[in-house]
Coordinates of C-alpha atoms and ligand atoms in Angstrom, one line a residue:
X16 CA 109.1 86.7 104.8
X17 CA 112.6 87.8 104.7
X18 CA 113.7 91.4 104.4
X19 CA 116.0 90.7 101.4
X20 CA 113.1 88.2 99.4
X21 CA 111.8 91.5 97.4
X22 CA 115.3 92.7 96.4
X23 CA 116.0 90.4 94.6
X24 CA 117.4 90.3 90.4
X25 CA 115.4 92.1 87.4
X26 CA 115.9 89.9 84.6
X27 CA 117.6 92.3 81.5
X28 CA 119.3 94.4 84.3
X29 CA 122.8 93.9 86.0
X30 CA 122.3 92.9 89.6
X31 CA 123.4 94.7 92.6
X32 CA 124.3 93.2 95.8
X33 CA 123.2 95.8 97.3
X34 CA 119.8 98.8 97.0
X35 CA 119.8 100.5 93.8
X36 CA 120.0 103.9 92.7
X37 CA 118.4 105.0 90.4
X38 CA 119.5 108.7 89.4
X39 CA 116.7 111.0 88.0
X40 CA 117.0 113.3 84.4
X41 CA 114.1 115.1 84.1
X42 CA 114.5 116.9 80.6
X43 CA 111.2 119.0 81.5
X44 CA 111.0 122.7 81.8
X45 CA 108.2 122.5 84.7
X46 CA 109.1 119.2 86.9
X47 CA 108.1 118.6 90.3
X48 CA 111.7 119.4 92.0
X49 CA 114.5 120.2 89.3
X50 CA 112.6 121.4 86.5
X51 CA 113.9 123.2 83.8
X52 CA 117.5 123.1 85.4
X53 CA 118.3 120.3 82.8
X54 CA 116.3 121.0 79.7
X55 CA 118.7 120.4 76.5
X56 CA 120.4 117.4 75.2
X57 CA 124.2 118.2 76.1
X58 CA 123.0 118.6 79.3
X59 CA 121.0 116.5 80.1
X60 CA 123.4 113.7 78.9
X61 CA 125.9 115.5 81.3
X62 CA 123.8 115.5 84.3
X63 CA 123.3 111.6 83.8
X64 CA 126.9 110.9 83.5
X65 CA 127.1 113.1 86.5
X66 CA 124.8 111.4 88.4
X67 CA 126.8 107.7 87.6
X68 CA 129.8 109.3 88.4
X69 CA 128.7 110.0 92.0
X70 CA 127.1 106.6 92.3
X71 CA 123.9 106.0 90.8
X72 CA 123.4 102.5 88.9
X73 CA 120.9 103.7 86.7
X74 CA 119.5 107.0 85.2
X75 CA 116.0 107.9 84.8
X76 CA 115.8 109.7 81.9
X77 CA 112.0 111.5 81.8
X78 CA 110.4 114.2 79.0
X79 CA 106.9 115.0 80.9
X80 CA 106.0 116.2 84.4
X81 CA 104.2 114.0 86.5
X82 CA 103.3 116.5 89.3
X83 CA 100.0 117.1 90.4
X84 CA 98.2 119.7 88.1
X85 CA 100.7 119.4 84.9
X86 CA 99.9 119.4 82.0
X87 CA 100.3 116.7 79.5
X88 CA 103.3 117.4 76.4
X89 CA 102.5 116.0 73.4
X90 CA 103.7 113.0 72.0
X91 CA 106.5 114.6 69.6
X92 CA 107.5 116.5 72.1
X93 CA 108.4 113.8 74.7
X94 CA 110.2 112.4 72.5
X95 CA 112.3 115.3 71.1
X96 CA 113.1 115.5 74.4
X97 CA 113.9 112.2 76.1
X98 CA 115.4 109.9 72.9
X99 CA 118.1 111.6 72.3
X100 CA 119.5 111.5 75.9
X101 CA 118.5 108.0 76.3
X102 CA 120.8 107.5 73.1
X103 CA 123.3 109.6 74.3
X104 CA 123.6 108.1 77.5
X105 CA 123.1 104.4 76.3
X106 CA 126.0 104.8 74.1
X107 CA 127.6 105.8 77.1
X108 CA 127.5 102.7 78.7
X109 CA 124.8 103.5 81.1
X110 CA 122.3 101.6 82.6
X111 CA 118.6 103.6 81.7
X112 CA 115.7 103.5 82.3
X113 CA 112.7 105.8 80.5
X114 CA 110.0 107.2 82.7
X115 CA 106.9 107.8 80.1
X116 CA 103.3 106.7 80.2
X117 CA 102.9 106.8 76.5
X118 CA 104.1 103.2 74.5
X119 CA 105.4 105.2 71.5
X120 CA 108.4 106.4 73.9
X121 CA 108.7 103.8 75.5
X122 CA 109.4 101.4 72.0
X123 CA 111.4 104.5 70.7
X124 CA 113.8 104.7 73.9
X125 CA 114.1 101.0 74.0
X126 CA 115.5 101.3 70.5
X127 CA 118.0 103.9 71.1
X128 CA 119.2 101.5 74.3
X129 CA 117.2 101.9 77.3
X130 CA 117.0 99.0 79.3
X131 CA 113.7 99.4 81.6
X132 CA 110.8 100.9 80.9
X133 CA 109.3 103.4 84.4
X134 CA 105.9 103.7 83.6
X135 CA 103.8 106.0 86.6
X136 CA 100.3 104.6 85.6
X137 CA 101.5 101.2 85.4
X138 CA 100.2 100.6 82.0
X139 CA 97.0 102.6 82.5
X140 CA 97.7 105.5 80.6
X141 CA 98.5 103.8 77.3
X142 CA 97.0 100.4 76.3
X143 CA 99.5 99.9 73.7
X144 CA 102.0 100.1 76.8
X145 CA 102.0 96.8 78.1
X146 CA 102.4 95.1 74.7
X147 CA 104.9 97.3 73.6
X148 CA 107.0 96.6 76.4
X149 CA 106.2 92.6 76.4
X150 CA 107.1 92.3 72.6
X151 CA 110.3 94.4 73.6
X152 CA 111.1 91.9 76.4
X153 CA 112.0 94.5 78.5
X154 CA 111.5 95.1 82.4
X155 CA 108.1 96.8 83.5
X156 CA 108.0 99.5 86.9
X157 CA 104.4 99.5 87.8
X158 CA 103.9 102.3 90.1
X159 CA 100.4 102.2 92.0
X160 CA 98.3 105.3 90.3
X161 CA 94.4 106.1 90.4
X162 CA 94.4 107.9 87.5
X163 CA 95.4 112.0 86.4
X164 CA 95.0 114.7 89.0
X165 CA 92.5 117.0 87.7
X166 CA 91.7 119.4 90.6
X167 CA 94.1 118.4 93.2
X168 CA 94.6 115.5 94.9
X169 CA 91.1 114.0 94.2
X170 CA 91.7 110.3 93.9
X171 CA 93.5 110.0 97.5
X172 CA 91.0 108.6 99.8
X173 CA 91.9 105.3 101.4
X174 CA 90.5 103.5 104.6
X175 CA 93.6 101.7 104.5
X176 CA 95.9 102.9 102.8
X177 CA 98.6 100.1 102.8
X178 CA 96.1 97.3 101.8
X179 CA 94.6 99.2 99.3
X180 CA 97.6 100.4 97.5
X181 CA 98.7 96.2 97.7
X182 CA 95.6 95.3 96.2
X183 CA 95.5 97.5 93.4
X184 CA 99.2 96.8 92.4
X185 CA 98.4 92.9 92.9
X186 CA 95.7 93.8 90.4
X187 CA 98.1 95.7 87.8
X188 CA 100.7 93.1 88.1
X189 CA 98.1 90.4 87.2
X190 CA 97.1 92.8 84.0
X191 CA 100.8 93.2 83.3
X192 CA 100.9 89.7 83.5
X193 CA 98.4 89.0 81.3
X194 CA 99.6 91.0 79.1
X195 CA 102.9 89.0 78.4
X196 CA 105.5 90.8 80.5
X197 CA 106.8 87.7 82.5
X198 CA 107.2 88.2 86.2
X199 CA 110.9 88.1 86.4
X200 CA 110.7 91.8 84.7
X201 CA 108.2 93.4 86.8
X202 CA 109.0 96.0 89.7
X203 CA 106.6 97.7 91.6
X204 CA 106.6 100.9 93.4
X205 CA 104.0 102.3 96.1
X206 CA 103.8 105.7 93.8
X207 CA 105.0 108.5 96.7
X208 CA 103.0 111.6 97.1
X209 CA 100.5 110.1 93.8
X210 CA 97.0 110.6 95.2
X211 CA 98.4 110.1 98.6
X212 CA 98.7 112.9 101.5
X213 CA 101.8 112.8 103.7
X214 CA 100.7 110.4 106.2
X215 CA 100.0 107.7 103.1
X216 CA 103.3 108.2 102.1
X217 CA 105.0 107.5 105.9
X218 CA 102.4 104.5 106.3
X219 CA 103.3 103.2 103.2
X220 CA 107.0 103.6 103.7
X221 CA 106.6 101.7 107.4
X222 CA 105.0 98.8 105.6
X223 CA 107.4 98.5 102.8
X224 CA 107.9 94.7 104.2
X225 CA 103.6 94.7 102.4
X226 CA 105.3 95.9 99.3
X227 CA 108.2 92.7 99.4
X228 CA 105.6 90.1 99.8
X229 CA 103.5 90.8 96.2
X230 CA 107.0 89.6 95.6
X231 CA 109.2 91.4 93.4
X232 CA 111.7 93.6 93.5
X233 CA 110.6 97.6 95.0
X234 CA 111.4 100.5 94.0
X235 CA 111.0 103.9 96.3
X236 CA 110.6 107.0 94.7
X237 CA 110.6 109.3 97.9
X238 CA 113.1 112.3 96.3
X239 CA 112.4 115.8 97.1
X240 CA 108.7 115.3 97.3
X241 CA 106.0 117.3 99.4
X242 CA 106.0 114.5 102.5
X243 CA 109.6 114.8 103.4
X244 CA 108.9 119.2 103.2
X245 CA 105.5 118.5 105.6
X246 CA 108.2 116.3 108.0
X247 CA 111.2 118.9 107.8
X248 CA 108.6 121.6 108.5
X249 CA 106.6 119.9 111.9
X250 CA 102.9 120.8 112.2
X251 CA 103.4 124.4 112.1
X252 CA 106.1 125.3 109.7
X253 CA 106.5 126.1 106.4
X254 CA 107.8 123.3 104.0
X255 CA 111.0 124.0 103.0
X256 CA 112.0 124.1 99.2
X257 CA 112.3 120.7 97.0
X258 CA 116.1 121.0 96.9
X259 CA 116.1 121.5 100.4
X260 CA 114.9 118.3 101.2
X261 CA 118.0 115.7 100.2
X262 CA 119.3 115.0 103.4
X263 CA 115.7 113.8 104.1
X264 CA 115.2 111.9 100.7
X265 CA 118.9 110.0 102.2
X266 CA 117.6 108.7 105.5
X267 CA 114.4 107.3 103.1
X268 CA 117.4 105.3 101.0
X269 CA 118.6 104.3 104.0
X270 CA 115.4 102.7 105.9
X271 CA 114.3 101.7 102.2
X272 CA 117.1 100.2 101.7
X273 CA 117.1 98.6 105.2
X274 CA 114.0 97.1 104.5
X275 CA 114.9 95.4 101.3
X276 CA 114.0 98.0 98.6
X277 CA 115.7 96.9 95.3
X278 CA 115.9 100.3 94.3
X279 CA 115.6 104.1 95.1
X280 CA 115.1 106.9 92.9
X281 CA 116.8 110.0 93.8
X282 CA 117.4 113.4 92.4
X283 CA 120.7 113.9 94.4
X284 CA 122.7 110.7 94.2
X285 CA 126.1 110.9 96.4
X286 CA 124.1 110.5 100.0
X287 CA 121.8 108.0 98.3
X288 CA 125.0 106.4 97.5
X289 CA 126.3 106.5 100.7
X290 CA 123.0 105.6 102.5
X291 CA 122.8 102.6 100.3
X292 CA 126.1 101.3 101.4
X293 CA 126.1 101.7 105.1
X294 CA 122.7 100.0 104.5
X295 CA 124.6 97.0 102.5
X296 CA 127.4 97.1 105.1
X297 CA 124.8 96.6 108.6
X298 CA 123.7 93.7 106.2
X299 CA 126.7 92.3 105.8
X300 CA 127.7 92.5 109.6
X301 CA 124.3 90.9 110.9
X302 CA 125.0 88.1 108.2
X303 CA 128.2 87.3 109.5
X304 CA 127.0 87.8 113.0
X305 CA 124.3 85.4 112.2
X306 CA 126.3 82.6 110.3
X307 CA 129.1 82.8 113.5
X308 CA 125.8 82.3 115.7
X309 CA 124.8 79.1 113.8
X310 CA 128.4 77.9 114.1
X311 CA 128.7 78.2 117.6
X312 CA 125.3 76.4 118.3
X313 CA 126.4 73.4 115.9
Ligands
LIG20 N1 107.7 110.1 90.8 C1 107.9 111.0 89.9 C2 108.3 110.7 88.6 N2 108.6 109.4 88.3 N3 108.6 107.1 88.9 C3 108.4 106.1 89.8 N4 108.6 104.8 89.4 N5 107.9 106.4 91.0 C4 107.6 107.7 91.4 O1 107.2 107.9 92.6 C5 107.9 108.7 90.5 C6 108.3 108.4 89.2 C7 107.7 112.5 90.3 O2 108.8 113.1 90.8 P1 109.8 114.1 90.0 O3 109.0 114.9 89.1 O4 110.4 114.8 91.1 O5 110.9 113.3 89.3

């Protein structure tokens, strides 16, 4: 299988000829790595403008924390939070996309113009989810997840962890399926750091090319999380701090990006940028490389 085949298009989305990026707004006072920083409207609607301004395609607009141990808003509240920046951004002209596991946001920030719907449990939190966003006809992330952290990281045994985290999102793309969102809109995404120790997360990411072949389009959510401190730090160390980890989260866009990820999620978009285009441009020289090749054998 090629290395582009799982790039390619998400129908309802514009289409890049190149890796994604997918900038992160996470209107939440207790997030994983920026929390709090962005928690009201105005700003938040800055920060995503922001964010396209230094490169990213899309914004991932969010309202609840999906770190381990967090607890659940409520349903008003995520959406006090997170519809009025989708609407303030969609009017805007930007691409968005609404990361929520509950179907009521979801329908709500599709209305006020968001154009993908980024849902961590891949339908499993919310039954209503997957009909919501079939009847919508809008594209579907399905990110692999074994269910809520309660105590720690409880659900993150594998024997292997690549073939396990295919099967199970072969098996949530066949419910999505199912379900009525057609396969043109679904993207799926190995779920970083969800129930999955450091060395998941590198195996995983080493095995992206098992990702491609459920074939479609993959997104990479590697920002700022615990992994990438556990690297920086060696066996030993300390892990340095979330925000201390971007020039780590860029050389994952890169080799994502490399491999054929269609998209990668990042908290800090201008080296994501970057990383994406020297990526697109290595592309580009071992195409031409390759068609001169054919020529000069013909
Ligand atoms: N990770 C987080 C939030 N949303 N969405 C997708 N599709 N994949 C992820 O891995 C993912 C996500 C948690 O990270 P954050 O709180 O730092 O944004």
């Amino acid at each position: 299988m090629s290395k582009q085949s799982g790039r390619g298009r998400v129908a309802g989305l514009p289409e890049w000829d190149r890796c994604a990026v997918m900038g992160v707004v996470n209107v939440t006072p207790d997030s994983f790595s920026d929390g709090g920083r962005f928690f009201d409207t105005t700003n938040a609607v800055k920060h995503g403008l922001d964010l396209v301004a230094e490169g990213a395609d899309l914004v991932d607009v969010g309202g609840e924390s999906t770190r381990p141990g967090a607890t659940r808003v409520d349903e008003a509240e995520e959406l006090k939070r997170v519809i009025p920046v989708v609407r303030g951004l969609a009017s805007e002209g930007v691409t968005v996309s609404v990361d929520t596991m509950r179907a009521s946001v979801a329908e709500r920030a599709l209305a006020a113009g968001a154009a993908l719907v980024n849902d961590v449990s891949g339908g499993l939190a919310d039954p209503e989810m997957i009909p919501a966003v079939a009847a919508a006809g809008a594209p579907f992330v399905v990110m692999h997840w074994r269910g809520f952290l309660e105590g720690g990281n409880v659900k993150g045994a594998y024997d292997d962890v690549v073939a396990e985290v295919v099967d199970e999102l072969h098996a949530r793309v066949e419910a999505v399926l199912a379900g009525g969102i057609t396969a043109d809109r679904i993207v799926v995404d190995p779920g970083l750091g969800f129930s999955k120790d450091a060395e998941h997360d590198l195996v995983l990411l080493a095995h992206l090319d098992r990702l491609l072949a459920l074939g479609h389009p993959v997104l990479v959510a590697a920002s700022r999380k615990r992994f990438l401190g556990r690297v920086l730090a060696g066996p030993e160390g300390a892990p340095p701090p979330a925000r201390e980890r971007d020039a780590a989260t860029a050389a994952v866009s890169a080799l994502a990006a490399h491999a054929g990820a269609w998209a990668v999620r990042v908290h800090e978009v201008r080296a994501t940028a970057d990383a994406v285009q020297v990526a697109r441009a290595v592309e580009g020289a071992r195409a031409t490389e390759g068609a001169r090749a054919a020529e000069g054998a013909r």
